[in-house]
Amino acid sequence: MHTLIHACQTLASQDRALPFALYSAVHAQHLRNVTIAKPLLVVVLSGSKALGYAEPLTCRTGDFALLANNATLSVRNLPEAGDYLALLIEFEYADFAPLTANHPSGALPSVPSQSSPAPRYVHGTVEPLLHTALLQFVQWSACAPAALWPLRRQELLQLLAVSGYPAVSQLCLPPSLSQRVYAVLGAEPRQTPDAATLAAQLAMSEATLRRRLSAEGTNLQTLKDSAKLSRALHLLQTGFAPIGQIAEQCGYHSQSRFTEKFKQHFGLTPTALRRTRLRETG
């Protein structure tokens, strides 16, 4: 695990786009309303992570959890005898295509019946083969062009499927309309397209967009806020840019307004979250 940690830290410290993120904390983090918009692989490298499902899930050092999309969770990141460190890899819907296509007999284990409820996550231990694949994924990302990233993400999913986790193929739920809107908004949180623009992008009328979002229990403003704040959370977890700069990057003209909205959503201020990543001095 030390080799994987070193590889992650080395690349995460560089100013480059990467197909993974490294989250860290030296003090406990307690967050609510964390959106899992796309299937997400979390590998706990140090410490533990608690996820607030109906039956809470705890991942300890050396565990992984592949989380289904369409989830909003409370999260606790807990350092234990050292820092909290987690490797995060987000998947696209298309990454699951090789698992759901027709494979030759015996190529993949059988998956649970489609009539049974879709799983919310797959949880397990990082065995040597998965560790090697993760290390290769991280090291390879230093030189591979972004166009090839989906290939290695697909390899990770297929490795999990043939390593005793066939339910992986059911973890990517078809995106709802609210997820599709969220994806558009999250692509550039500084820009906030109006309802008419979004409706045109999604090939529907504005009235239909609002009606269908209401049927899913949400609205456009809620999705705009969630997309902007989720981006801000990611920036706070992966870097140390000034909070005012992060607010501006996420479409907030007032840092105080950003702080207010962030606390309402996640349960703590951006400054309080940043302190969880800083060691006390002198």
Short mmCIF file of C-alpha atoms in Angstrom, two decimals:
data_model
loop_
_atom_site.label_atom_id
_atom_site.label_comp_id
_atom_site.label_asym_id
_atom_site.label_seq_id
_atom_site.Cartn_x
_atom_site.Cartn_y
_atom_site.Cartn_z
CA MET A 1 0.00 0.00 0.00
CA HIS A 2 2.93 2.35 0.63
CA THR A 3 3.96 2.19 -3.03
CA LEU A 4 0.45 3.13 -4.14
CA ILE A 5 0.31 5.98 -1.61
CA HIS A 6 3.63 7.36 -2.83
CA ALA A 7 2.55 7.18 -6.49
CA CYS A 8 -0.76 8.94 -5.73
CA GLN A 9 0.88 11.68 -3.67
CA THR A 10 3.58 12.30 -6.27
CA LEU A 11 1.14 12.84 -9.12
CA ALA A 12 -1.52 14.64 -7.06
CA SER A 13 1.07 17.26 -6.08
CA GLN A 14 1.60 18.19 -9.73
CA ASP A 15 -0.51 20.71 -11.63
CA ARG A 16 -2.01 18.39 -14.22
CA ALA A 17 -5.34 16.82 -15.10
CA LEU A 18 -5.62 13.28 -13.73
CA PRO A 19 -8.19 10.47 -13.95
CA PHE A 20 -8.21 10.15 -10.15
CA ALA A 21 -8.22 12.31 -7.03
CA LEU A 22 -6.49 11.95 -3.68
CA TYR A 23 -8.42 13.16 -0.62
CA SER A 24 -6.60 13.64 2.67
CA ALA A 25 -7.27 14.84 6.21
CA VAL A 26 -5.33 15.08 9.46
CA HIS A 27 -8.50 15.68 11.53
CA ALA A 28 -11.91 14.05 11.30
CA GLN A 29 -14.24 15.32 8.58
CA HIS A 30 -18.01 15.10 8.96
CA LEU A 31 -19.99 16.02 5.84
CA ARG A 32 -23.63 15.67 4.90
CA ASN A 33 -25.38 15.80 1.51
CA VAL A 34 -22.37 14.57 -0.47
CA THR A 35 -23.60 13.80 -3.99
CA ILE A 36 -22.47 10.65 -5.80
CA ALA A 37 -23.40 11.76 -9.30
CA LYS A 38 -21.39 9.08 -11.13
CA PRO A 39 -20.23 5.62 -10.04
CA LEU A 40 -17.28 6.19 -7.73
CA LEU A 41 -14.48 3.88 -6.60
CA VAL A 42 -13.09 4.81 -3.19
CA VAL A 43 -9.93 3.08 -2.01
CA VAL A 44 -9.03 3.85 1.60
CA LEU A 45 -5.24 4.05 1.76
CA SER A 46 -5.09 5.18 5.40
CA GLY A 47 -7.66 5.78 8.14
CA SER A 48 -11.33 4.92 7.62
CA LYS A 49 -14.40 6.17 5.81
CA ALA A 50 -17.99 5.84 7.03
CA LEU A 51 -20.87 6.24 4.57
CA GLY A 52 -24.40 6.88 5.75
CA TYR A 53 -26.54 4.32 4.00
CA ALA A 54 -29.57 2.84 5.79
CA GLU A 55 -27.10 0.23 7.00
CA PRO A 56 -23.92 2.32 7.40
CA LEU A 57 -20.87 1.19 5.47
CA THR A 58 -17.39 1.53 6.97
CA CYS A 59 -14.26 1.17 4.86
CA ARG A 60 -11.00 0.73 6.73
CA THR A 61 -7.40 0.90 5.56
CA GLY A 62 -6.99 -1.45 2.61
CA ASP A 63 -10.72 -1.57 1.78
CA PHE A 64 -12.45 -0.38 -1.36
CA ALA A 65 -16.05 0.56 -2.10
CA LEU A 66 -17.50 1.06 -5.56
CA LEU A 67 -20.55 3.29 -5.07
CA ALA A 68 -23.53 3.48 -7.40
CA ASN A 69 -24.64 6.82 -8.78
CA ASN A 70 -27.92 8.48 -7.75
CA ALA A 71 -26.87 8.75 -4.11
CA THR A 72 -26.59 11.58 -1.59
CA LEU A 73 -24.79 10.54 1.57
CA SER A 74 -23.42 11.67 4.88
CA VAL A 75 -19.69 10.97 5.01
CA ARG A 76 -17.12 10.71 7.79
CA ASN A 77 -13.42 10.63 6.93
CA LEU A 78 -11.45 9.55 9.97
CA PRO A 79 -7.65 9.57 10.45
CA GLU A 80 -6.48 6.62 12.54
CA ALA A 81 -2.86 6.47 13.70
CA GLY A 82 -1.92 8.77 10.83
CA ASP A 83 -3.60 10.76 8.09
CA TYR A 84 -6.80 9.86 6.29
CA LEU A 85 -5.99 9.15 2.65
CA ALA A 86 -8.32 7.91 -0.06
CA LEU A 87 -7.92 7.33 -3.78
CA LEU A 88 -11.07 8.25 -5.75
CA ILE A 89 -11.79 7.20 -9.34
CA GLU A 90 -15.01 8.41 -10.98
CA PHE A 91 -16.53 6.33 -13.79
CA GLU A 92 -18.65 7.26 -16.76
CA TYR A 93 -21.80 5.42 -17.79
CA ALA A 94 -20.05 4.19 -20.96
CA ASP A 95 -17.29 2.55 -18.89
CA PHE A 96 -19.76 -0.18 -17.90
CA ALA A 97 -20.67 -1.11 -21.48
CA PRO A 98 -18.20 -4.05 -21.71
CA LEU A 99 -19.81 -5.59 -18.61
CA THR A 100 -23.34 -5.42 -19.95
CA ALA A 101 -22.54 -6.50 -23.51
CA ASN A 102 -22.76 -10.13 -24.58
CA HIS A 103 -19.60 -11.95 -23.53
CA PRO A 104 -18.41 -15.41 -24.51
CA SER A 105 -19.54 -18.10 -22.12
CA GLY A 106 -17.42 -18.07 -19.00
CA ALA A 107 -15.80 -14.69 -19.70
CA LEU A 108 -17.57 -13.08 -16.76
CA PRO A 109 -19.35 -14.52 -13.74
CA SER A 110 -23.12 -14.41 -13.84
CA VAL A 111 -24.68 -11.29 -12.32
CA PRO A 112 -27.70 -11.06 -10.02
CA SER A 113 -31.13 -11.17 -11.64
CA GLN A 114 -32.30 -7.90 -13.13
CA SER A 115 -35.55 -8.35 -11.19
CA SER A 116 -33.73 -7.98 -7.86
CA PRO A 117 -33.04 -4.49 -6.44
CA ALA A 118 -29.92 -2.87 -7.84
CA PRO A 119 -27.05 -2.84 -5.31
CA ARG A 120 -26.00 0.48 -3.81
CA TYR A 121 -22.33 -0.45 -3.57
CA VAL A 122 -19.76 -3.22 -3.76
CA HIS A 123 -17.38 -3.42 -0.81
CA GLY A 124 -14.24 -5.50 -0.44
CA THR A 125 -10.55 -5.70 0.37
CA VAL A 126 -7.79 -4.57 -1.98
CA GLU A 127 -6.13 -7.88 -2.85
CA PRO A 128 -2.67 -7.98 -4.52
CA LEU A 129 -4.03 -8.14 -8.07
CA LEU A 130 -6.29 -5.12 -7.57
CA HIS A 131 -3.45 -3.27 -5.83
CA THR A 132 -1.21 -3.88 -8.86
CA ALA A 133 -3.95 -2.71 -11.25
CA LEU A 134 -4.54 0.46 -9.22
CA LEU A 135 -0.81 1.21 -9.09
CA GLN A 136 -0.55 0.75 -12.85
CA PHE A 137 -3.60 2.97 -13.36
CA VAL A 138 -2.04 5.78 -11.31
CA GLN A 139 1.45 5.50 -12.79
CA TRP A 140 0.13 5.16 -16.36
CA SER A 141 -1.93 8.35 -15.98
CA ALA A 142 1.32 10.35 -15.80
CA CYS A 143 1.95 9.78 -19.50
CA ALA A 144 -1.26 8.54 -21.12
CA PRO A 145 -3.49 10.99 -23.02
CA ALA A 146 -6.95 11.64 -21.61
CA ALA A 147 -8.55 9.91 -24.60
CA LEU A 148 -7.24 6.58 -23.26
CA TRP A 149 -8.42 6.97 -19.67
CA PRO A 150 -11.73 5.14 -20.29
CA LEU A 151 -9.84 2.00 -21.37
CA ARG A 152 -8.08 1.64 -18.03
CA ARG A 153 -11.26 2.45 -16.09
CA GLN A 154 -12.98 -0.36 -17.99
CA GLU A 155 -10.12 -2.70 -17.09
CA LEU A 156 -10.59 -1.94 -13.39
CA LEU A 157 -14.33 -2.69 -13.60
CA GLN A 158 -13.75 -5.95 -15.45
CA LEU A 159 -11.07 -6.99 -12.98
CA LEU A 160 -13.51 -6.48 -10.10
CA ALA A 161 -16.19 -8.43 -11.96
CA VAL A 162 -13.96 -11.48 -12.45
CA SER A 163 -12.50 -11.23 -8.93
CA GLY A 164 -15.69 -12.16 -7.12
CA TYR A 165 -17.76 -8.96 -7.47
CA PRO A 166 -20.16 -9.64 -10.39
CA ALA A 167 -22.65 -7.07 -9.01
CA VAL A 168 -20.31 -4.37 -10.34
CA SER A 169 -22.21 -4.57 -13.63
CA GLN A 170 -25.39 -3.36 -11.90
CA LEU A 171 -23.89 -0.36 -10.14
CA CYS A 172 -24.26 2.15 -12.96
CA LEU A 173 -27.90 3.17 -12.98
CA PRO A 174 -29.30 4.87 -16.10
CA PRO A 175 -28.94 8.61 -15.47
CA SER A 176 -32.14 10.36 -14.45
CA LEU A 177 -33.03 13.73 -15.94
CA SER A 178 -31.78 15.47 -12.80
CA GLN A 179 -28.45 13.67 -13.20
CA ARG A 180 -28.22 14.74 -16.82
CA VAL A 181 -28.91 18.34 -15.83
CA TYR A 182 -26.40 18.06 -12.98
CA ALA A 183 -23.75 16.81 -15.41
CA VAL A 184 -24.29 19.80 -17.72
CA LEU A 185 -24.13 22.23 -14.80
CA GLY A 186 -21.10 20.54 -13.24
CA ALA A 187 -19.08 20.71 -16.44
CA GLU A 188 -18.62 24.46 -15.94
CA PRO A 189 -19.96 25.59 -12.54
CA ARG A 190 -18.90 29.18 -13.15
CA GLN A 191 -21.46 29.35 -15.96
CA THR A 192 -25.13 28.99 -15.03
CA PRO A 193 -27.27 28.44 -18.14
CA ASP A 194 -30.91 29.37 -17.79
CA ALA A 195 -33.80 26.92 -18.07
CA ALA A 196 -34.42 27.67 -21.74
CA THR A 197 -30.79 26.95 -22.66
CA LEU A 198 -30.73 23.72 -20.66
CA ALA A 199 -34.02 22.56 -22.14
CA ALA A 200 -32.71 23.15 -25.65
CA GLN A 201 -29.55 21.13 -24.87
CA LEU A 202 -31.71 18.28 -23.59
CA ALA A 203 -34.11 18.45 -26.57
CA MET A 204 -37.24 19.29 -24.59
CA SER A 205 -39.36 22.30 -23.77
CA GLU A 206 -38.69 24.43 -20.72
CA ALA A 207 -42.08 23.47 -19.28
CA THR A 208 -41.30 19.77 -19.72
CA LEU A 209 -37.89 20.22 -18.09
CA ARG A 210 -39.39 21.88 -15.01
CA ARG A 211 -42.25 19.37 -14.78
CA ARG A 212 -39.98 16.32 -15.01
CA LEU A 213 -37.51 17.72 -12.49
CA SER A 214 -40.40 18.37 -10.10
CA ALA A 215 -41.55 14.76 -10.55
CA GLU A 216 -38.04 13.67 -9.48
CA GLY A 217 -38.33 15.80 -6.33
CA THR A 218 -35.95 18.57 -7.31
CA ASN A 219 -35.72 21.80 -9.30
CA LEU A 220 -33.23 23.68 -11.40
CA GLN A 221 -31.97 25.99 -8.65
CA THR A 222 -31.32 23.07 -6.28
CA LEU A 223 -29.30 21.32 -8.98
CA LYS A 224 -27.34 24.48 -9.76
CA ASP A 225 -26.45 24.91 -6.08
CA SER A 226 -25.53 21.25 -5.68
CA ALA A 227 -23.29 21.22 -8.76
CA LYS A 228 -21.44 24.38 -7.72
CA LEU A 229 -20.99 23.28 -4.11
CA SER A 230 -19.85 19.78 -5.08
CA ARG A 231 -17.17 21.32 -7.27
CA ALA A 232 -16.13 23.57 -4.38
CA LEU A 233 -15.91 20.57 -2.06
CA HIS A 234 -13.63 18.79 -4.53
CA LEU A 235 -11.34 21.82 -4.83
CA LEU A 236 -11.15 22.18 -1.05
CA GLN A 237 -10.33 18.47 -0.67
CA THR A 238 -7.61 18.39 -3.29
CA GLY A 239 -5.79 21.71 -2.98
CA PHE A 240 -5.11 24.80 -0.93
CA ALA A 241 -6.20 27.64 -3.20
CA PRO A 242 -7.62 30.67 -1.34
CA ILE A 243 -11.26 30.16 -0.42
CA GLY A 244 -12.24 33.37 -2.19
CA GLN A 245 -10.68 32.05 -5.39
CA ILE A 246 -12.56 28.76 -5.05
CA ALA A 247 -15.80 30.68 -4.53
CA GLU A 248 -15.20 32.62 -7.73
CA GLN A 249 -14.31 29.47 -9.70
CA CYS A 250 -17.63 27.97 -8.63
CA GLY A 251 -19.72 30.94 -9.68
CA TYR A 252 -20.04 32.86 -6.40
CA HIS A 253 -19.34 36.61 -6.50
CA SER A 254 -19.47 36.89 -2.69
CA GLN A 255 -17.26 34.77 -0.43
CA SER A 256 -19.66 35.28 2.47
CA ARG A 257 -22.56 34.00 0.36
CA PHE A 258 -20.47 31.02 -0.71
CA THR A 259 -19.60 30.25 2.93
CA GLU A 260 -23.26 30.46 3.93
CA LYS A 261 -24.43 28.13 1.17
CA PHE A 262 -21.58 25.67 1.76
CA LYS A 263 -22.38 25.38 5.47
CA GLN A 264 -26.11 24.97 4.80
CA HIS A 265 -25.39 22.14 2.38
CA PHE A 266 -22.49 20.21 3.96
CA GLY A 267 -22.84 21.16 7.64
CA LEU A 268 -19.55 23.04 8.05
CA THR A 269 -17.87 26.09 6.58
CA PRO A 270 -15.13 25.97 3.94
CA THR A 271 -12.69 27.31 6.54
CA ALA A 272 -13.62 24.55 8.99
CA LEU A 273 -13.15 21.93 6.30
CA ARG A 274 -9.76 23.36 5.37
CA ARG A 275 -8.63 23.13 9.01
CA THR A 276 -9.21 19.36 8.88
CA ARG A 277 -6.44 19.20 6.27
CA LEU A 278 -3.93 21.39 8.16
CA ARG A 279 -1.66 20.30 10.98
CA GLU A 280 -1.56 22.47 14.06
CA THR A 281 1.71 24.32 14.51
CA GLY A 282 3.52 25.89 17.43
#
